[in-house]
Amino acid sequence: MTLEYCTLGVYLIILMVVGSLFSKMNKNLSDFARGGAQGTWWMVGTSMFMGGISAFTFTGNASAAYTAGPTFLVIYLANCVGLALCIFLGPWFRQTRATTWADVLRERFHVSVEQFSVCFSLIIQPISSATQLYALSIFISAIMGLPTPWVIVVLGFIVVFYSTTGGRWAVMATDFVQGLVLFALTVLMFFLAMQKIGGIEAFFSYFQDPRFAEDFKFVKDPGQFPDDKFTWKWIFVVFILQLQGYINLGTAGKFLSVKDSRHARWAAAWACGLMAIGTIIWFVPPMVARFLFESEVMAMNMKEPATASYAVISAQLLPNGLLGLMLAAMLAATMSSMDTGLNGTTGVIVNNIIPRIRGRQGKPDLSDRVNLLLCRTFTVLLGIYIIMVSLLLAFQKELALFDAYLMIAAVVGLPLSMPIFLGLWIKRLHWRSYFIIIGASLLPSLYFVVRSSLWDENWPIQDRLVWIYGFSLIGVLFSLPLWKGATEAYKAQVAKFYEKMHKPVDFATEIGESRDNAQYKILGWTALTIGCMILLYLFVPNTFAARIQILALATLIITIGAGLIRVGRRFR
C-alpha cells in the first residue's frame, strides 16, 4: 500500500499548490465569491459537473447499480435533461449579474426571503459537508486501513487550505483538475470492465441470467425492494424531483462565475456532455462486479459491502499502482462538493449577512481588503466546524446527528425549494407567497414526522413527494391574489429583475478584465505535470497490456494539458 499512500499524498499536494497559484487572482469579494465573473466555459462547466457528484456516486449509487441494475440511472438521466435545459436557462442565471445566489432571491422576492434562506443554509450546508466528509472517511478507512479521525482531519485541512487561499478561483481550478483525473480513470475502468466481461453483447446477456434477471429488470415490482423503490411511481417522482433541482432560481449560483451569456450556454452544454458520458461509464463496473466478483465484494469488512463494489473491481482490474489514483479520484468527487458548499456559504455571510447588520447600525460598507480578510476568516472557521462535526460523528457511534440531518433534508429541503422553483416561472408571485408555499408544503412533511415517530411507520419518498407537490399547488392558488395588493414599487422591482435576467451580458463593458490566459496556463501545466507523473507508473511491475493502459491514460491527460497551454497563448 506504500505506493497508494504516496499517490494520495502527491495528489493532495498538487491540489494545494493549484489553490495557491490562484490566490493572487483575488482582489475583492466578487473575485473570492464568484471568480470575478471571469471563468471560462470549460472551467466553470467542469466545476459545475464535479459539484453535482460526490463519493456517493461511487459508493451509494454504485451499490444501487450492484444490487438493482440500471433503474437508478433515472437520477442521472434527470441530471442530463436538467443540464440540457440549462443550455437555455444558464444565460438567464448569469444575466442576473448577482454576486451570490442569495442576491438573486432578494431581487426576485424580498430581503426577508434572502435572510431566511441564508440563515437556513448556514445550518444545513455545513452539516451536509460534514456528513459527506464523514461518509467518505469511513470508506477510505475501510479500503486503506487508516484511522477514520485522521482521514477526516487531513482531507478537511486540504479543502480548507485551498478554499481559503484561492477562494472561488481555487475551487473551480481544483474541480477541473479533479474532474480530469476522475474522468480519465473512470473511462479506463469502463473499458477494462467491458473487456473483462467480454464486450457489450456479453454484458447485456447477464441481464437475462436467472441469477440476476429479476433484480436487473428496469422497472421493479412493488415490494421487490424496500420502500417500493425502483417501481414506475418511484422512477417518475425521482426524475421530477431531480430535474427540479436544475430549473429553479437556486441554480443561478452555478452560473455566476462564468464570463458572459455565451460562456454560460457552453458551460451547461459541456457539463451536460460530461454527465451523459459519466452516466454510461460510471455504473457499468459495479454491475460487472455483481456478475463476476460477487464473492470478493461480499467479503468486504463493511456494514454494506455493496458500497465497495467500485473499489473492489478497481483493485481487481486496474494496473498495479493505479488503485491509489482511483481512490484519489473518489476523494475528488466528494471534495469538489465540499469546497463548493464552503465557498458558497462564506460568500453569503460576507456579502449578504454582514452588510445587512452594518446597514442597520448605520455603518459604511467595508473595503475590499477587509472583505477578503473576512472571507478567508469565515472559510477557516466554517472548515474547522465541518471537521469538528465529522469527528463528532466518528467518535460517538450513537449520535443521532447524521439521522437528524437526513430527516431535515428530507422533510424541509423540498418544501424550501418549491417557491424558488416557482419564482423563476411565475412572474406574478408575491414575495409573501414564498412563505405561504413553504408553509403549505411543510404540512405533509410534518405529518410524515408525526407518523414515523408515533406509529413507527415509514412513508416512502415517492408517496411523500406527491403530497408535497399537491400542497405546494394549493399554496400557490391561495397566494396568487396577493399580487393585486402589491405596491407599485415591488411590481417595478420584479419587472426590473426579469428585464435584467433576459438582457445579455456585455463582458467587455461590464467586467472588462479577462483572465483567460491564467486559467489556460496554470491548468494546462498542471495537467501536463499530472500526466508526466502518471508515466512513472510504467516502472511499476506490470504486464505489457497494463503498461499500454497506463501509457494511454497518461497520454490523454498530457494531450489535454498541452492543448490548454497552446490555446492559452492566444490570450496573452
XYZ file of N, CA and C in Angstrom, residues 32-217:
558
model
N -13.467 36.477 -4.810
C -13.466 35.357 -3.875
C -14.746 34.540 -3.963
N -15.895 35.226 -4.152
C -17.185 34.534 -4.121
C -17.601 33.962 -5.462
N -17.201 34.602 -6.574
C -17.649 34.122 -7.892
C -16.573 34.207 -8.965
N -15.312 34.280 -8.541
C -14.225 34.345 -9.523
C -14.269 35.584 -10.376
N -14.860 36.654 -9.842
C -14.930 37.909 -10.590
C -15.753 37.823 -11.854
N -16.576 36.774 -11.977
C -17.362 36.525 -13.204
C -16.453 36.502 -14.424
N -15.300 35.834 -14.287
C -14.318 35.773 -15.374
C -13.953 34.337 -15.742
N -14.746 33.363 -15.265
C -14.461 31.966 -15.534
C -14.802 31.572 -16.960
N -13.937 30.784 -17.571
C -14.195 30.284 -18.921
C -15.202 29.132 -18.866
N -15.835 28.854 -19.993
C -16.906 27.862 -20.034
C -16.422 26.475 -19.633
N -15.221 26.084 -20.071
C -14.736 24.736 -19.784
C -14.378 24.569 -18.311
N -13.901 25.641 -17.702
C -13.535 25.589 -16.285
C -14.784 25.582 -15.401
N -15.716 26.479 -15.683
C -16.954 26.550 -14.900
C -17.810 25.314 -15.146
N -17.882 24.873 -16.408
C -18.689 23.698 -16.723
C -18.193 22.452 -16.016
N -16.857 22.268 -15.963
C -16.293 21.118 -15.264
C -16.550 21.221 -13.766
N -16.414 22.435 -13.218
C -16.689 22.646 -11.790
C -18.150 22.363 -11.469
N -19.035 22.774 -12.353
C -20.462 22.523 -12.184
C -20.747 21.019 -12.189
N -20.108 20.350 -13.115
C -20.256 18.896 -13.231
C -19.736 18.193 -11.971
N -18.558 18.588 -11.503
C -17.968 17.956 -10.328
C -18.743 18.285 -9.060
N -19.308 19.499 -8.993
C -20.100 19.872 -7.819
C -21.372 19.063 -7.700
N -21.791 18.432 -8.799
C -23.029 17.652 -8.781
C -22.836 16.200 -8.428
N -21.575 15.780 -8.208
C -21.327 14.393 -7.823
C -20.504 14.378 -6.544
N -20.418 13.241 -5.915
C -19.620 13.070 -4.703
C -19.159 11.628 -4.654
N -18.481 11.280 -3.556
C -18.065 9.889 -3.399
C -19.272 8.963 -3.371
N -20.449 9.519 -3.033
C -21.670 8.709 -3.021
C -21.941 8.122 -4.407
N -21.487 8.836 -5.447
C -21.630 8.323 -6.813
C -20.951 6.962 -6.950
N -19.800 6.808 -6.295
C -19.019 5.585 -6.428
C -19.161 4.654 -5.221
N -20.037 5.022 -4.291
C -20.312 4.154 -3.143
C -21.795 3.809 -3.102
N -22.633 4.760 -2.674
C -24.072 4.502 -2.559
C -24.740 4.208 -3.885
N -24.446 5.024 -4.896
C -25.063 4.793 -6.205
C -24.470 3.569 -6.897
N -23.183 3.327 -6.677
C -22.582 2.101 -7.197
C -23.226 0.886 -6.541
N -23.574 1.025 -5.255
C -24.275 -0.053 -4.553
C -25.639 -0.320 -5.186
N -26.338 0.755 -5.584
C -27.640 0.598 -6.245
C -27.484 -0.110 -7.586
N -26.430 0.245 -8.328
C -26.178 -0.435 -9.607
C -25.840 -1.903 -9.376
N -25.087 -2.169 -8.319
C -24.676 -3.533 -7.999
C -25.887 -4.403 -7.628
N -26.803 -3.850 -6.839
C -27.917 -4.657 -6.340
C -29.146 -4.630 -7.239
N -29.390 -3.511 -7.943
C -30.651 -3.350 -8.665
C -30.488 -3.024 -10.140
N -29.249 -3.062 -10.643
C -29.071 -2.819 -12.062
C -29.269 -1.371 -12.462
N -29.790 -1.109 -13.657
C -29.774 0.231 -14.237
C -30.908 1.167 -13.819
N -31.842 0.727 -12.988
C -33.032 1.549 -12.722
C -32.700 2.920 -12.160
N -31.774 2.969 -11.190
C -31.482 4.237 -10.525
C -30.844 5.258 -11.471
N -30.435 4.823 -12.669
C -29.845 5.760 -13.626
C -30.822 6.847 -14.041
N -32.095 6.674 -13.674
C -33.078 7.723 -13.937
C -32.646 9.029 -13.269
N -31.932 8.922 -12.145
C -31.433 10.122 -11.461
C -30.460 10.865 -12.367
N -29.558 10.143 -12.997
C -28.558 10.775 -13.846
C -29.133 11.198 -15.186
N -30.161 10.483 -15.626
C -30.879 10.932 -16.817
C -31.522 12.288 -16.556
N -32.107 12.445 -15.355
C -32.691 13.741 -14.983
C -31.618 14.816 -14.910
N -30.426 14.466 -14.403
C -29.319 15.426 -14.380
C -28.979 15.897 -15.788
N -28.931 14.950 -16.725
C -28.605 15.297 -18.115
C -29.676 16.199 -18.724
N -30.939 15.859 -18.483
C -32.029 16.688 -19.009
C -31.987 18.082 -18.377
N -31.744 18.131 -17.058
C -31.663 19.424 -16.378
C -30.553 20.287 -16.922
N -29.370 19.711 -17.120
C -28.252 20.474 -17.674
C -28.509 20.869 -19.120
N -29.215 20.010 -19.862
C -29.578 20.365 -21.234
C -30.508 21.578 -21.245
N -31.450 21.619 -20.322
C -32.335 22.776 -20.213
C -31.561 24.029 -19.794
N -30.487 23.828 -19.017
C -29.673 24.965 -18.589
C -28.886 25.579 -19.740
N -28.802 24.874 -20.866
C -28.202 25.490 -22.050
C -28.999 26.741 -22.420
N -30.288 26.716 -22.142
C -31.152 27.867 -22.404
C -31.322 28.738 -21.157
N -31.354 28.109 -19.976
C -31.574 28.855 -18.738
C -30.291 29.458 -18.175
N -29.137 28.818 -18.470
C -27.869 29.300 -17.938
C -27.609 30.769 -18.223
N -27.812 31.233 -19.458
C -27.639 32.664 -19.719
C -28.552 33.530 -18.853
N -29.781 33.098 -18.584
C -30.658 33.852 -17.684
C -30.017 33.993 -16.311
N -29.510 32.868 -15.790
C -28.936 32.885 -14.447
C -27.713 33.799 -14.386
N -26.853 33.731 -15.398
C -25.678 34.608 -15.413
C -26.097 36.058 -15.532
N -27.173 36.308 -16.282
C -27.621 37.678 -16.532
C -28.300 38.320 -15.329
N -28.480 37.565 -14.242
C -28.937 38.212 -13.000
C -27.852 39.140 -12.466
N -26.583 38.869 -12.889
C -25.435 39.703 -12.525
C -25.239 39.783 -11.008
N -25.650 38.747 -10.308
C -25.548 38.703 -8.849
C -24.152 38.251 -8.434
N -23.822 38.510 -7.177
C -22.566 38.033 -6.616
C -22.751 36.672 -5.963
N -23.912 36.461 -5.311
C -24.240 35.173 -4.696
C -25.673 34.798 -5.043
N -26.019 33.532 -4.803
C -27.383 33.075 -5.069
C -28.388 33.820 -4.191
N -27.959 34.266 -3.002
C -28.870 34.986 -2.107
C -29.273 36.337 -2.696
N -28.384 36.959 -3.465
C -28.723 38.211 -4.144
C -29.902 38.006 -5.095
N -29.906 36.871 -5.762
C -30.976 36.556 -6.711
C -32.315 36.485 -5.992
N -32.352 35.827 -4.837
C -33.606 35.711 -4.079
C -34.069 37.074 -3.564
N -33.140 37.922 -3.160
C -33.524 39.248 -2.675
C -34.131 40.082 -3.797
N -33.522 40.045 -4.966
C -34.016 40.876 -6.071
C -35.323 40.346 -6.638
N -35.489 39.020 -6.637
C -36.743 38.461 -7.153
C -37.868 38.559 -6.135
N -37.544 38.329 -4.862
C -38.583 38.334 -3.836
C -38.446 39.537 -2.907
N -37.654 39.376 -1.843
C -37.600 40.407 -0.809
C -36.405 40.119 0.086
N -35.956 41.115 0.825
C -34.820 40.923 1.715
C -35.126 39.896 2.801
N -36.384 39.788 3.236
C -36.736 38.799 4.261
C -36.562 37.378 3.722
N -36.859 37.189 2.442
C -36.656 35.886 1.805
C -35.161 35.572 1.742
N -34.379 36.576 1.367
C -32.923 36.407 1.308
C -32.369 35.986 2.662
N -32.733 36.718 3.722
C -32.177 36.451 5.041
C -32.631 35.097 5.590
N -33.886 34.747 5.352
C -34.403 33.448 5.807
C -33.643 32.312 5.131
N -33.468 32.418 3.815
C -32.782 31.362 3.064
C -31.323 31.245 3.480
N -30.680 32.382 3.694
C -29.278 32.371 4.094
C -29.114 31.723 5.464
N -29.974 32.091 6.401
C -29.864 31.534 7.754
C -30.067 30.017 7.742
N -31.023 29.542 6.947
C -31.240 28.105 6.882
C -30.044 27.404 6.239
N -29.472 28.024 5.202
C -28.318 27.404 4.535
C -27.125 27.332 5.473
N -27.001 28.298 6.394
C -25.901 28.271 7.350
C -26.031 27.093 8.316
N -27.245 26.613 8.492
C -27.467 25.463 9.368
C -27.219 24.164 8.612
N -27.811 24.059 7.432
C -27.830 22.769 6.733
C -26.573 22.516 5.905
N -25.981 23.561 5.284
C -24.854 23.334 4.377
C -23.616 22.788 5.085
N -23.185 23.379 6.224
C -22.014 22.814 6.903
C -22.236 21.384 7.391
N -23.451 21.091 7.861
C -23.730 19.730 8.315
C -23.724 18.775 7.132
N -24.218 19.236 5.988
C -24.173 18.419 4.777
C -22.726 18.094 4.406
N -21.869 19.103 4.439
C -20.452 18.876 4.116
C -19.807 17.938 5.130
N -20.174 18.090 6.404
C -19.598 17.242 7.451
C -20.001 15.786 7.272
N -21.244 15.547 6.922
C -21.698 14.168 6.732
C -21.037 13.544 5.503
N -20.831 14.340 4.450
C -20.122 13.838 3.264
C -18.679 13.476 3.612
N -18.032 14.358 4.386
C -16.651 14.106 4.797
C -16.568 12.852 5.661
N -17.525 12.697 6.555
C -17.555 11.525 7.443
C -17.755 10.240 6.641
N -18.738 10.254 5.733
C -19.020 9.055 4.938
C -17.818 8.679 4.072
N -17.179 9.676 3.465
C -16.008 9.415 2.637
C -14.868 8.845 3.474
N -14.671 9.383 4.673
C -13.576 8.940 5.530
C -13.766 7.497 5.968
N -15.008 7.096 6.240
C -15.286 5.708 6.601
C -14.886 4.786 5.444
N -15.239 5.198 4.242
C -14.942 4.386 3.063
C -13.432 4.249 2.856
N -12.714 5.373 2.895
C -11.267 5.354 2.694
C -10.597 4.552 3.805
N -11.087 4.686 5.030
C -10.526 3.944 6.158
C -10.675 2.447 5.954
N -11.834 2.024 5.459
C -12.082 0.597 5.251
C -11.203 0.038 4.141
N -10.979 0.829 3.089
C -10.193 0.343 1.955
C -8.692 0.333 2.268
N -8.204 1.395 2.942
C -6.762 1.550 3.124
C -6.287 1.248 4.541
N -7.230 0.967 5.453
C -6.835 0.618 6.808
C -6.319 1.787 7.622
N -6.750 3.005 7.304
C -6.326 4.200 8.040
C -7.371 4.569 9.090
N -6.970 5.178 10.203
C -7.934 5.614 11.220
C -8.863 6.690 10.654
N -10.161 6.526 10.858
C -11.142 7.472 10.322
C -10.897 8.910 10.776
N -10.639 9.169 12.074
C -10.423 10.567 12.503
C -9.269 11.246 11.765
N -8.189 10.498 11.521
C -7.058 11.099 10.820
C -7.411 11.432 9.372
N -8.178 10.572 8.734
C -8.620 10.841 7.368
C -9.477 12.098 7.328
N -10.387 12.236 8.297
C -11.254 13.410 8.376
C -10.430 14.687 8.490
N -9.468 14.690 9.400
C -8.660 15.895 9.644
C -7.832 16.261 8.418
N -7.181 15.272 7.810
C -6.301 15.558 6.667
C -7.106 16.076 5.473
N -8.183 15.369 5.119
C -8.979 15.801 3.970
C -9.636 17.155 4.229
N -10.150 17.335 5.439
C -10.760 18.617 5.780
C -9.763 19.756 5.686
N -8.543 19.517 6.159
C -7.500 20.549 6.106
C -7.175 20.925 4.666
N -7.064 19.937 3.790
C -6.725 20.203 2.384
C -7.781 21.101 1.748
N -9.063 20.759 1.934
C -10.150 21.539 1.338
C -10.146 22.962 1.888
N -9.986 23.094 3.204
C -9.975 24.423 3.822
C -8.794 25.237 3.318
N -7.642 24.589 3.145
C -6.435 25.307 2.719
C -6.626 25.961 1.356
N -7.012 25.150 0.347
C -7.081 25.765 -0.989
C -8.318 26.635 -1.150
N -9.400 26.354 -0.397
C -10.577 27.223 -0.462
C -10.282 28.572 0.178
N -9.447 28.581 1.216
C -9.104 29.825 1.904
C -8.130 30.651 1.083
N -7.128 30.015 0.529
C -6.104 30.767 -0.203
C -6.620 31.271 -1.547
N -7.370 30.443 -2.249
C -7.753 30.798 -3.612
C -9.196 31.174 -3.834
N -10.079 30.954 -2.832
C -11.482 31.296 -2.994
C -12.130 30.531 -4.139
N -13.074 31.182 -4.814
C -13.803 30.540 -5.897
C -12.880 30.135 -7.039
N -11.838 30.919 -7.265
C -10.888 30.561 -8.309
C -10.266 29.197 -8.021
N -9.838 28.993 -6.787
C -9.216 27.720 -6.415
C -10.212 26.582 -6.481
N -11.461 26.851 -6.077
C -12.497 25.827 -6.128
C -12.698 25.352 -7.564
N -12.849 26.304 -8.487
C -13.051 25.934 -9.893
C -11.830 25.232 -10.470
N -10.644 25.728 -10.124
C -9.418 25.146 -10.676
C -9.209 23.722 -10.179
N -9.352 23.513 -8.869
C -9.163 22.165 -8.332
C -10.266 21.227 -8.803
N -11.472 21.762 -8.999
C -12.541 20.936 -9.567
C -12.167 20.458 -10.965
N -11.541 21.341 -11.746
C -11.136 20.936 -13.088
C -10.071 19.843 -13.026
N -9.073 20.037 -12.168
C -8.013 19.033 -12.030
C -8.601 17.695 -11.588
N -9.482 17.761 -10.589
C -10.086 16.533 -10.073
C -10.992 15.883 -11.115
N -11.721 16.710 -11.869
C -12.577 16.174 -12.919
C -11.783 15.496 -14.014
N -10.630 16.074 -14.352
C -9.771 15.499 -15.392
C -9.270 14.119 -14.985
N -8.748 14.021 -13.755
C -8.226 12.741 -13.265
C -9.357 11.723 -13.127
N -10.470 12.163 -12.537
C -11.601 11.261 -12.330
C -12.124 10.712 -13.651
N -12.299 11.586 -14.630
C -12.883 11.163 -15.894
C -11.956 10.220 -16.653
N -10.671 10.565 -16.680
C -9.715 9.714 -17.397
C -9.669 8.315 -16.787
N -9.649 8.243 -15.457
C -9.576 6.948 -14.786
C -10.849 6.128 -14.960
N -12.002 6.802 -14.846
C -13.260 6.053 -14.953
C -13.514 5.587 -16.388
N -13.013 6.321 -17.383
C -13.085 5.839 -18.767
C -12.256 4.565 -18.910
N -11.052 4.590 -18.315
C -10.211 3.395 -18.343
C -10.907 2.228 -17.637
N -11.527 2.489 -16.484
C -12.220 1.432 -15.746
C -13.376 0.857 -16.559
N -14.075 1.699 -17.282
C -15.186 1.243 -18.115
C -14.689 0.247 -19.170
N -13.623 0.616 -19.852
C -13.101 -0.266 -20.906
C -12.534 -1.558 -20.324
N -11.897 -1.475 -19.160
C -11.361 -2.683 -18.529
C -12.492 -3.616 -18.099
N -13.583 -3.030 -17.562
C -14.728 -3.847 -17.135
C -15.389 -4.511 -18.337
N -15.560 -3.749 -19.432
C -16.178 -4.328 -20.630
C -15.281 -5.406 -21.239
N -13.983 -5.172 -21.192
C -13.046 -6.165 -21.707
C -13.105 -7.442 -20.874
N -13.188 -7.275 -19.549
C -13.211 -8.433 -18.651
C -14.447 -9.293 -18.865
N -15.579 -8.645 -19.117
C -16.824 -9.408 -19.234
C -17.042 -9.943 -20.655
N -16.256 -9.431 -21.609
C -16.338 -9.973 -22.961
C -17.046 -9.109 -23.970
N -17.262 -7.827 -23.653
C -17.882 -6.921 -24.612
C -19.326 -6.582 -24.276
N -19.893 -5.695 -25.085
C -21.237 -5.178 -24.825
C -22.281 -6.289 -24.879
N -22.188 -7.146 -25.883
C -23.187 -8.209 -26.034
C -23.150 -9.166 -24.839
N -21.956 -9.515 -24.396
C -21.832 -10.405 -23.242
C -22.351 -9.733 -21.977
N -22.083 -8.413 -21.848
C -22.556 -7.664 -20.683
C -24.076 -7.738 -20.567
N -24.775 -7.449 -21.666
C -26.237 -7.448 -21.610
C -26.818 -8.867 -21.513
N -26.045 -9.861 -21.886
C -26.543 -11.232 -21.753
C -26.744 -11.614 -20.297
N -25.973 -10.997 -19.396
C -26.123 -11.290 -17.970
C -27.461 -10.792 -17.426
N -28.061 -9.824 -18.114
C -29.365 -9.319 -17.672
C -30.442 -10.403 -17.804
N -30.188 -11.388 -18.656
C -31.139 -12.483 -18.845
C -30.783 -13.706 -17.993
N -29.657 -13.649 -17.321
C -29.233 -14.757 -16.466
C -30.234 -14.901 -15.311
N -30.746 -16.101 -15.060
C -31.729 -16.294 -13.979
C -31.255 -15.784 -12.616
N -29.935 -15.740 -12.388
C -29.419 -15.251 -11.108
C -29.606 -13.744 -10.948
N -29.682 -13.020 -12.050
C -29.722 -11.557 -11.984
C -30.954 -10.947 -12.662
N -31.663 -11.717 -13.451
C -32.729 -11.169 -14.297
C -33.765 -10.393 -13.499
N -34.193 -10.931 -12.370
C -35.251 -10.274 -11.584
C -34.764 -8.943 -11.014
N -33.556 -8.918 -10.483
C -33.006 -7.685 -9.896
C -32.661 -6.648 -10.950
N -32.285 -7.100 -12.162
C -31.762 -6.178 -13.151
C -32.787 -5.730 -14.192
N -34.028 -6.119 -14.064
C -35.027 -5.549 -14.964
C -35.239 -4.091 -14.584
